Coordinates of C-alpha atoms and ligand atoms in Angstrom, one line a residue:
M1 CA -4.8 -19.0 29.5
E2 CA -3.6 -22.6 30.7
C3 CA -2.8 -26.0 28.7
R4 CA -1.7 -28.4 29.8
L5 CA 0.3 -31.6 27.7
T6 CA -1.8 -34.1 27.9
V7 CA 1.6 -36.7 28.4
S8 CA 1.2 -35.8 31.9
D9 CA -0.9 -33.7 34.3
K10 CA 1.9 -31.3 35.4
I11 CA 3.9 -30.1 33.1
Y12 CA 2.3 -27.1 31.4
W13 CA 2.8 -24.8 29.0
I14 CA 3.3 -21.2 30.5
G15 CA 4.6 -19.6 26.8
V16 CA 2.9 -16.2 25.4
N17 CA 2.5 -14.9 21.6
D18 CA 4.3 -12.1 20.4
R19 CA 2.3 -10.3 17.7
E20 CA 3.6 -6.9 18.3
T21 CA 7.6 -7.9 17.1
T22 CA 7.8 -7.3 13.4
L23 CA 11.3 -8.4 12.5
F24 CA 12.9 -11.6 14.9
E25 CA 16.7 -11.0 15.9
N26 CA 15.4 -7.3 14.7
Y27 CA 16.2 -8.9 11.4
W28 CA 14.1 -11.5 10.5
P29 CA 10.4 -11.0 9.4
L30 CA 7.6 -12.2 12.2
E31 CA 4.3 -11.8 9.7
K32 CA 2.3 -14.5 11.8
G33 CA 3.8 -13.6 14.7
V34 CA 6.1 -15.6 17.8
A35 CA 5.5 -18.0 20.1
Y36 CA 8.3 -17.7 23.1
N37 CA 7.4 -20.8 25.3
S38 CA 8.3 -22.1 28.9
Y39 CA 7.7 -24.5 30.8
V40 CA 6.8 -24.9 34.9
I41 CA 6.3 -28.9 35.7
N42 CA 4.1 -28.6 39.4
D43 CA 5.7 -31.2 41.2
E44 CA 6.6 -31.7 44.8
K45 CA 9.3 -29.5 43.6
V46 CA 8.9 -26.8 40.7
A47 CA 10.8 -26.2 38.1
I48 CA 10.2 -23.9 34.8
L49 CA 12.1 -24.9 31.6
D50 CA 13.5 -21.5 30.4
T51 CA 11.8 -17.9 30.5
V52 CA 10.7 -15.6 27.5
K53 CA 11.6 -12.9 26.1
F54 CA 11.2 -9.2 28.4
N55 CA 8.7 -7.9 26.7
K56 CA 6.3 -10.5 27.7
T57 CA 7.3 -10.9 31.8
S58 CA 4.4 -9.5 33.4
E59 CA 1.8 -11.6 31.1
Y60 CA 4.3 -14.4 32.0
L61 CA 4.8 -13.9 35.7
E62 CA 1.1 -14.1 35.7
K63 CA 0.7 -17.5 34.3
I64 CA 2.8 -18.8 36.7
A65 CA 1.1 -17.9 39.9
H66 CA -1.9 -19.2 38.2
I67 CA -0.8 -22.5 38.1
I68 CA 1.4 -22.9 41.6
G69 CA -0.5 -20.8 43.8
D70 CA 1.3 -19.5 46.6
K71 CA 4.3 -22.5 46.3
P72 CA 7.7 -21.4 45.3
V73 CA 9.7 -21.8 41.6
D74 CA 12.2 -24.7 43.1
Y75 CA 14.1 -24.6 39.6
L76 CA 14.2 -23.0 36.4
I77 CA 16.7 -25.0 34.2
V78 CA 17.9 -22.6 31.6
N79 CA 18.4 -24.9 28.2
H80 CA 19.7 -21.6 26.0
M81 CA 20.0 -18.4 26.9
E82 CA 19.9 -15.5 24.0
P83 CA 16.9 -13.5 25.6
D84 CA 14.3 -14.3 24.0
H85 CA 14.2 -17.0 26.4
S86 CA 16.8 -16.0 29.5
G87 CA 14.5 -11.9 29.1
S88 CA 12.7 -12.1 31.9
M89 CA 15.0 -14.8 34.4
S90 CA 15.9 -11.6 36.9
A91 CA 12.3 -10.7 37.2
L92 CA 11.7 -14.7 37.8
L93 CA 14.7 -14.5 40.7
S94 CA 13.6 -11.1 42.0
K95 CA 9.6 -13.2 42.5
Y96 CA 11.0 -16.3 44.1
P97 CA 15.0 -15.3 45.1
D98 CA 15.2 -19.1 46.7
M99 CA 15.1 -20.9 43.4
K100 CA 17.6 -22.4 42.0
I101 CA 19.2 -21.8 38.4
I102 CA 20.4 -24.5 36.5
G103 CA 22.9 -24.3 33.2
N104 CA 26.0 -26.0 32.4
K105 CA 29.6 -24.5 33.0
K106 CA 29.1 -23.0 29.8
T107 CA 25.0 -20.9 30.6
F108 CA 26.5 -19.6 33.6
P109 CA 29.6 -16.2 32.0
F110 CA 26.1 -15.4 29.8
I111 CA 23.6 -14.7 32.5
K112 CA 26.6 -12.9 34.4
G113 CA 27.0 -10.8 31.1
F114 CA 23.3 -10.4 30.3
Y115 CA 21.9 -9.6 33.7
G116 CA 24.7 -8.9 36.2
I117 CA 23.2 -12.2 37.9
D118 CA 26.3 -13.9 40.4
R119 CA 24.4 -16.4 42.6
N120 CA 22.4 -19.4 42.7
F121 CA 23.4 -21.0 40.0
M122 CA 23.5 -25.4 40.2
E123 CA 26.2 -26.6 37.3
V124 CA 24.9 -30.2 35.6
D125 CA 27.0 -32.1 33.0
D126 CA 25.7 -34.0 30.9
G127 CA 23.9 -37.4 31.8
D128 CA 23.0 -35.5 35.0
T129 CA 19.4 -36.0 36.8
L130 CA 16.8 -33.7 39.0
D131 CA 14.1 -35.7 41.5
L132 CA 11.5 -33.3 41.3
G133 CA 9.0 -36.0 43.6
H134 CA 7.5 -37.9 40.6
H135 CA 9.0 -36.2 37.6
K136 CA 12.6 -37.5 36.8
L137 CA 14.7 -35.0 34.2
K138 CA 17.6 -36.0 32.5
F139 CA 21.0 -32.9 31.1
Y140 CA 21.7 -33.5 27.6
L141 CA 23.9 -30.8 26.2
T142 CA 24.2 -30.0 22.7
P143 CA 27.0 -27.2 22.4
M144 CA 26.0 -25.0 19.3
V145 CA 22.8 -26.2 18.6
H146 CA 23.2 -23.3 18.2
W147 CA 25.1 -21.3 21.0
P148 CA 27.9 -22.7 22.6
E149 CA 25.8 -23.3 25.9
T150 CA 22.9 -24.7 24.7
M151 CA 20.9 -28.1 26.5
M152 CA 18.3 -30.0 26.2
T153 CA 16.1 -31.9 29.4
F154 CA 14.0 -35.2 28.6
C155 CA 11.3 -36.0 31.3
E156 CA 12.2 -39.3 32.1
T157 CA 8.8 -39.8 33.7
S158 CA 6.9 -38.5 31.2
G159 CA 8.6 -38.4 27.5
V160 CA 8.3 -35.2 27.1
L161 CA 11.8 -33.7 24.9
F162 CA 12.7 -30.2 26.3
S163 CA 14.6 -29.6 23.4
M164 CA 15.1 -25.4 23.4
D165 CA 14.7 -23.4 19.6
A166 CA 15.8 -27.2 18.2
F167 CA 12.2 -27.8 16.5
G168 CA 11.3 -24.7 17.3
G169 CA 9.4 -22.7 14.5
F170 CA 8.6 -18.8 14.5
G171 CA 4.5 -18.5 13.8
S172 CA 2.5 -17.2 17.5
L173 CA 0.5 -20.4 18.8
D174 CA -3.2 -19.6 18.3
G175 CA -5.6 -20.8 20.1
G176 CA -3.7 -24.4 20.0
I177 CA -0.1 -25.5 20.8
F178 CA -0.1 -29.3 19.5
D179 CA 0.8 -29.8 16.2
D180 CA -2.3 -31.7 16.1
Q181 CA -4.7 -28.6 16.7
I182 CA -3.3 -26.6 14.5
N183 CA -2.3 -26.0 10.5
Y184 CA 0.7 -28.6 10.6
E185 CA 1.1 -27.5 7.0
F186 CA 2.1 -23.6 8.3
Y187 CA 4.0 -24.8 11.2
E188 CA 6.5 -27.2 9.1
D189 CA 7.6 -24.7 6.8
E190 CA 8.0 -22.2 9.3
T191 CA 9.9 -24.9 11.3
R192 CA 12.2 -24.7 8.5
R193 CA 12.2 -20.6 7.4
Y194 CA 13.5 -21.1 11.4
Y195 CA 15.8 -23.7 10.6
S196 CA 17.8 -22.5 7.9
N197 CA 18.2 -19.1 9.1
I198 CA 19.2 -19.3 12.3
V199 CA 20.5 -23.6 13.1
A200 CA 21.2 -24.3 10.0
K201 CA 24.6 -23.4 10.1
Y202 CA 25.5 -26.3 13.0
S203 CA 24.2 -28.4 11.1
P204 CA 27.0 -31.1 12.0
M205 CA 26.2 -30.7 15.1
V206 CA 22.7 -30.7 15.0
Q207 CA 23.2 -34.7 13.7
R208 CA 25.2 -35.5 16.8
T209 CA 22.7 -34.8 18.9
L210 CA 19.6 -36.8 16.7
Q211 CA 22.5 -39.4 17.3
K212 CA 22.3 -38.4 20.8
L213 CA 18.7 -38.5 21.7
G214 CA 18.4 -41.2 18.7
G215 CA 17.4 -44.2 22.0
L216 CA 15.1 -41.7 24.0
P217 CA 11.6 -43.3 24.2
I218 CA 10.3 -39.9 23.6
K219 CA 6.7 -38.8 23.3
A220 CA 6.3 -35.2 23.2
I221 CA 9.2 -32.8 22.1
A222 CA 8.5 -29.6 23.6
P223 CA 10.5 -26.8 22.5
T224 CA 10.4 -23.3 22.8
H225 CA 9.1 -21.5 20.1
G226 CA 6.7 -23.2 17.5
P227 CA 3.7 -26.5 18.7
V228 CA 4.1 -28.7 20.7
W229 CA 4.6 -32.0 19.3
R230 CA 3.2 -34.8 19.8
S231 CA 1.2 -36.8 17.1
N232 CA 3.7 -38.3 15.9
P233 CA 7.5 -36.3 17.4
G234 CA 9.9 -38.9 15.1
E235 CA 7.8 -37.1 12.0
I236 CA 9.4 -33.3 13.2
V237 CA 12.7 -35.5 14.0
S238 CA 12.7 -36.8 10.3
L239 CA 12.7 -33.3 8.5
Y240 CA 15.7 -32.1 11.1
D241 CA 17.2 -35.5 10.7
K242 CA 16.5 -34.8 6.4
W243 CA 17.0 -30.9 6.3
S244 CA 20.7 -31.2 8.3
R245 CA 22.3 -34.1 6.0
F246 CA 21.3 -30.9 3.1
E247 CA 18.8 -34.0 2.0
A248 CA 16.0 -31.9 -0.8
E249 CA 12.9 -32.5 -2.9
E250 CA 12.3 -32.3 -6.9
G251 CA 11.3 -28.8 -7.2
V252 CA 13.4 -25.6 -8.3
V253 CA 13.8 -22.4 -7.2
I254 CA 14.7 -19.4 -9.6
V255 CA 16.0 -15.9 -7.6
Y256 CA 16.2 -13.0 -9.6
G257 CA 17.3 -9.4 -9.3
T258 CA 16.1 -7.2 -11.6
M259 CA 16.2 -3.5 -11.8
Y260 CA 13.7 -3.3 -15.2
G261 CA 13.2 -5.8 -16.2
N262 CA 15.3 -8.1 -18.6
T263 CA 16.8 -10.3 -15.7
A264 CA 12.8 -11.5 -14.5
K265 CA 12.3 -11.8 -18.1
M266 CA 14.2 -14.4 -18.3
A267 CA 13.9 -15.9 -14.3
D268 CA 10.6 -16.5 -16.1
Y269 CA 11.2 -17.9 -19.5
I270 CA 13.5 -20.8 -17.9
A271 CA 10.7 -21.6 -14.4
Q272 CA 8.2 -21.8 -18.0
V273 CA 10.2 -24.4 -20.0
I274 CA 11.0 -26.4 -16.7
S275 CA 7.7 -27.2 -16.2
E276 CA 7.2 -28.0 -19.8
Q277 CA 9.3 -30.5 -18.5
G278 CA 7.2 -31.8 -16.4
I279 CA 8.9 -30.8 -12.6
K280 CA 6.1 -29.2 -10.5
H281 CA 7.8 -27.7 -8.1
V282 CA 9.3 -24.8 -10.1
K283 CA 9.3 -21.9 -7.7
V284 CA 10.1 -18.1 -8.8
F285 CA 10.9 -15.5 -6.6
D286 CA 12.4 -11.3 -6.6
A287 CA 14.7 -10.9 -4.7
S288 CA 14.1 -7.7 -4.0
K289 CA 10.2 -8.2 -2.6
T290 CA 11.0 -11.3 -0.9
H291 CA 12.7 -11.0 2.4
V292 CA 15.6 -13.4 2.0
S293 CA 14.5 -15.4 4.4
Y294 CA 12.0 -17.1 3.2
L295 CA 14.0 -17.2 0.0
L296 CA 16.4 -19.3 1.6
S297 CA 13.9 -21.8 3.3
E298 CA 12.9 -22.3 -0.3
I299 CA 16.1 -23.2 -1.0
W300 CA 16.2 -25.9 2.3
R301 CA 13.6 -27.4 0.8
Y302 CA 14.3 -27.6 -3.7
K303 CA 17.3 -29.5 -4.7
S304 CA 17.9 -27.4 -8.0
V305 CA 19.1 -23.1 -7.7
V306 CA 18.8 -20.2 -10.2
I307 CA 20.6 -18.0 -9.4
G308 CA 20.2 -14.0 -11.7
S309 CA 21.5 -11.0 -11.5
C310 CA 21.0 -7.5 -13.2
A311 CA 24.9 -6.1 -13.5
Y312 CA 25.1 -3.2 -10.9
N313 CA 27.4 -1.2 -10.4
T314 CA 29.7 -3.6 -12.0
K315 CA 29.0 -6.4 -9.2
V316 CA 25.9 -8.1 -8.3
F317 CA 22.6 -6.7 -7.7
T318 CA 22.5 -5.8 -3.8
S319 CA 19.2 -8.2 -2.8
V320 CA 21.0 -11.4 -4.7
E321 CA 24.2 -10.4 -3.1
T322 CA 22.5 -10.7 0.6
L323 CA 21.5 -13.4 -0.5
L324 CA 24.9 -15.5 -1.7
S325 CA 26.2 -14.1 1.3
K326 CA 23.5 -15.6 3.4
L327 CA 23.4 -19.2 1.5
A328 CA 27.1 -18.7 1.6
N329 CA 27.2 -18.5 5.6
S330 CA 24.4 -21.1 6.2
G331 CA 27.0 -23.7 5.2
L332 CA 24.3 -25.2 2.7
R333 CA 25.6 -28.0 0.2
E334 CA 24.7 -31.2 -2.2
R335 CA 22.5 -28.5 -3.8
Y336 CA 22.6 -28.1 -8.3
I337 CA 23.1 -23.9 -9.3
S338 CA 22.8 -22.9 -12.4
V339 CA 23.3 -19.2 -13.2
F340 CA 22.0 -16.3 -15.7
G341 CA 21.5 -12.9 -16.2
N342 CA 21.8 -9.3 -17.7
K343 CA 24.4 -6.2 -18.7
S344 CA 24.3 -3.2 -20.8
W345 CA 28.1 -2.0 -20.4
S346 CA 30.2 -2.9 -17.6
G347 CA 28.9 -6.4 -16.1
G348 CA 29.9 -7.9 -12.7
G349 CA 26.8 -9.4 -11.5
V350 CA 27.3 -13.0 -13.5
S351 CA 30.6 -13.1 -13.2
G352 CA 29.5 -12.4 -9.3
I353 CA 27.5 -15.0 -9.2
E354 CA 30.6 -17.0 -10.6
K355 CA 32.3 -16.3 -7.5
F356 CA 29.9 -17.7 -5.0
V357 CA 29.9 -21.0 -6.8
E358 CA 33.7 -21.5 -6.8
E359 CA 33.0 -20.8 -3.1
V360 CA 30.5 -23.4 -1.9
R361 CA 31.1 -25.7 -4.1
W362 CA 27.7 -26.1 -5.4
E363 CA 27.4 -28.8 -9.0
K364 CA 26.6 -26.4 -11.7
I365 CA 24.4 -27.3 -14.3
G366 CA 25.3 -25.5 -18.0
E367 CA 27.4 -22.6 -18.9
S368 CA 26.1 -18.7 -17.3
I369 CA 24.3 -16.6 -19.6
E370 CA 24.1 -13.5 -19.9
A371 CA 22.0 -11.1 -21.8
T372 CA 23.0 -8.0 -23.1
Y373 CA 20.7 -4.6 -22.4
S374 CA 17.6 -7.4 -23.8
P375 CA 17.2 -10.8 -24.4
S376 CA 18.0 -11.9 -28.1
K377 CA 16.5 -14.5 -29.1
A378 CA 20.0 -16.6 -29.2
E379 CA 19.8 -16.4 -25.4
Y380 CA 16.6 -17.3 -25.8
K381 CA 17.5 -20.7 -26.8
A382 CA 20.7 -20.6 -24.7
L383 CA 17.9 -20.3 -21.4
K384 CA 15.4 -23.1 -23.1
A385 CA 18.6 -25.8 -23.0
L386 CA 19.3 -24.6 -19.8
G387 CA 16.5 -25.1 -18.4
K388 CA 16.0 -28.4 -20.4
E389 CA 19.3 -30.1 -19.0
I390 CA 18.0 -28.4 -15.4
A391 CA 15.4 -30.5 -15.8
D392 CA 16.3 -33.4 -17.3
R393 CA 19.4 -33.7 -14.4
L394 CA 16.1 -33.9 -11.5
K395 CA 14.1 -36.3 -12.9
S396 CA 17.7 -38.3 -13.8
E397 CA 18.5 -37.9 -9.4
Y398 CA 14.8 -38.6 -9.0
R399 CA 13.1 -40.6 -11.0
D400 CA 15.2 -42.9 -12.7
K401 CA 16.2 -44.8 -9.9
Ligands
FEO1 FE1 15.1 -18.5 20.6 FE2 18.4 -19.2 20.2 O1 16.7 -18.3 20.2

């Protein structure tokens, strides 16, 4: 298969789809697969930008040969060393032994360490350029977005920004590779799930990078996962800006952990009250049924978070504990939080969530509500008041300005 980036007749997508791997990084569900995008610029000199995961090497080499024929590959530009993008590097070097491997000084220890490759290195620094004949490339170092060696390559001739994982998302590319050829909403959601789980811890570095790239005349963004953003690249840049500034939409995410349904009943009741107050985006999740990656993505989107847990061996219920740990590690800020839960004898669920609230310092809405056994009438009354307070706070934030 051959796909051409229309902004230039010499730049080709040579990515592959992976629908066999069930867990990205052996943890994040890939319900709709993932694409490992790589690109070749078939100019007087041939340059490839990043490779693909090792399980797709043979298909990948075939695609390259289909485009460049008997020509050699002159350069492999390594924007990112994570093995989903560097896994075919050794095979590529074996086939094209004179190929120069372009990276920055942080790149090469990874190459030596992962693959034992110790030759053909060509080091570039921030702002260095490379002339392929017609196409002129410029390198931008973007450390810690989201590994130390990460960088981006801008093609000044075509206006394509090769952005490695930034602006990328989960989901295989089923036919179309451009944002105007695919279900935009699905890929926007999966791009946010990728951002919130893989990149977001480094949001301040993302902000720095957006400022650095701010003046570039970008016509298309070509990441290493997900669609190529060509119809309006400014739109995905603005989403990245919003996500990395922790900006949120009006809405509530309620997540609960329950063993026998009492905490679930409390969650549903709070959701009903908030909805009755006119808040349209209210999403309720059982933490044991929905993978934490989706929870994080939803929480990244909406302003108000309500977390409930039963007591479980004097602690927070296990699936909720996983969420709290992931949230604390993500560095997310500027959310409202409310707490509820249930106990029978020892407690520990609600107090565990309160410790999390102290750690992340989000603004707490309402007092924590902890039912004993099944929620009583008085506790339902307290939940009603909490739901109203959450809705009022959101309305004053988003509507009363
Ligand atoms: Fe898609 Fe950071 O690897």
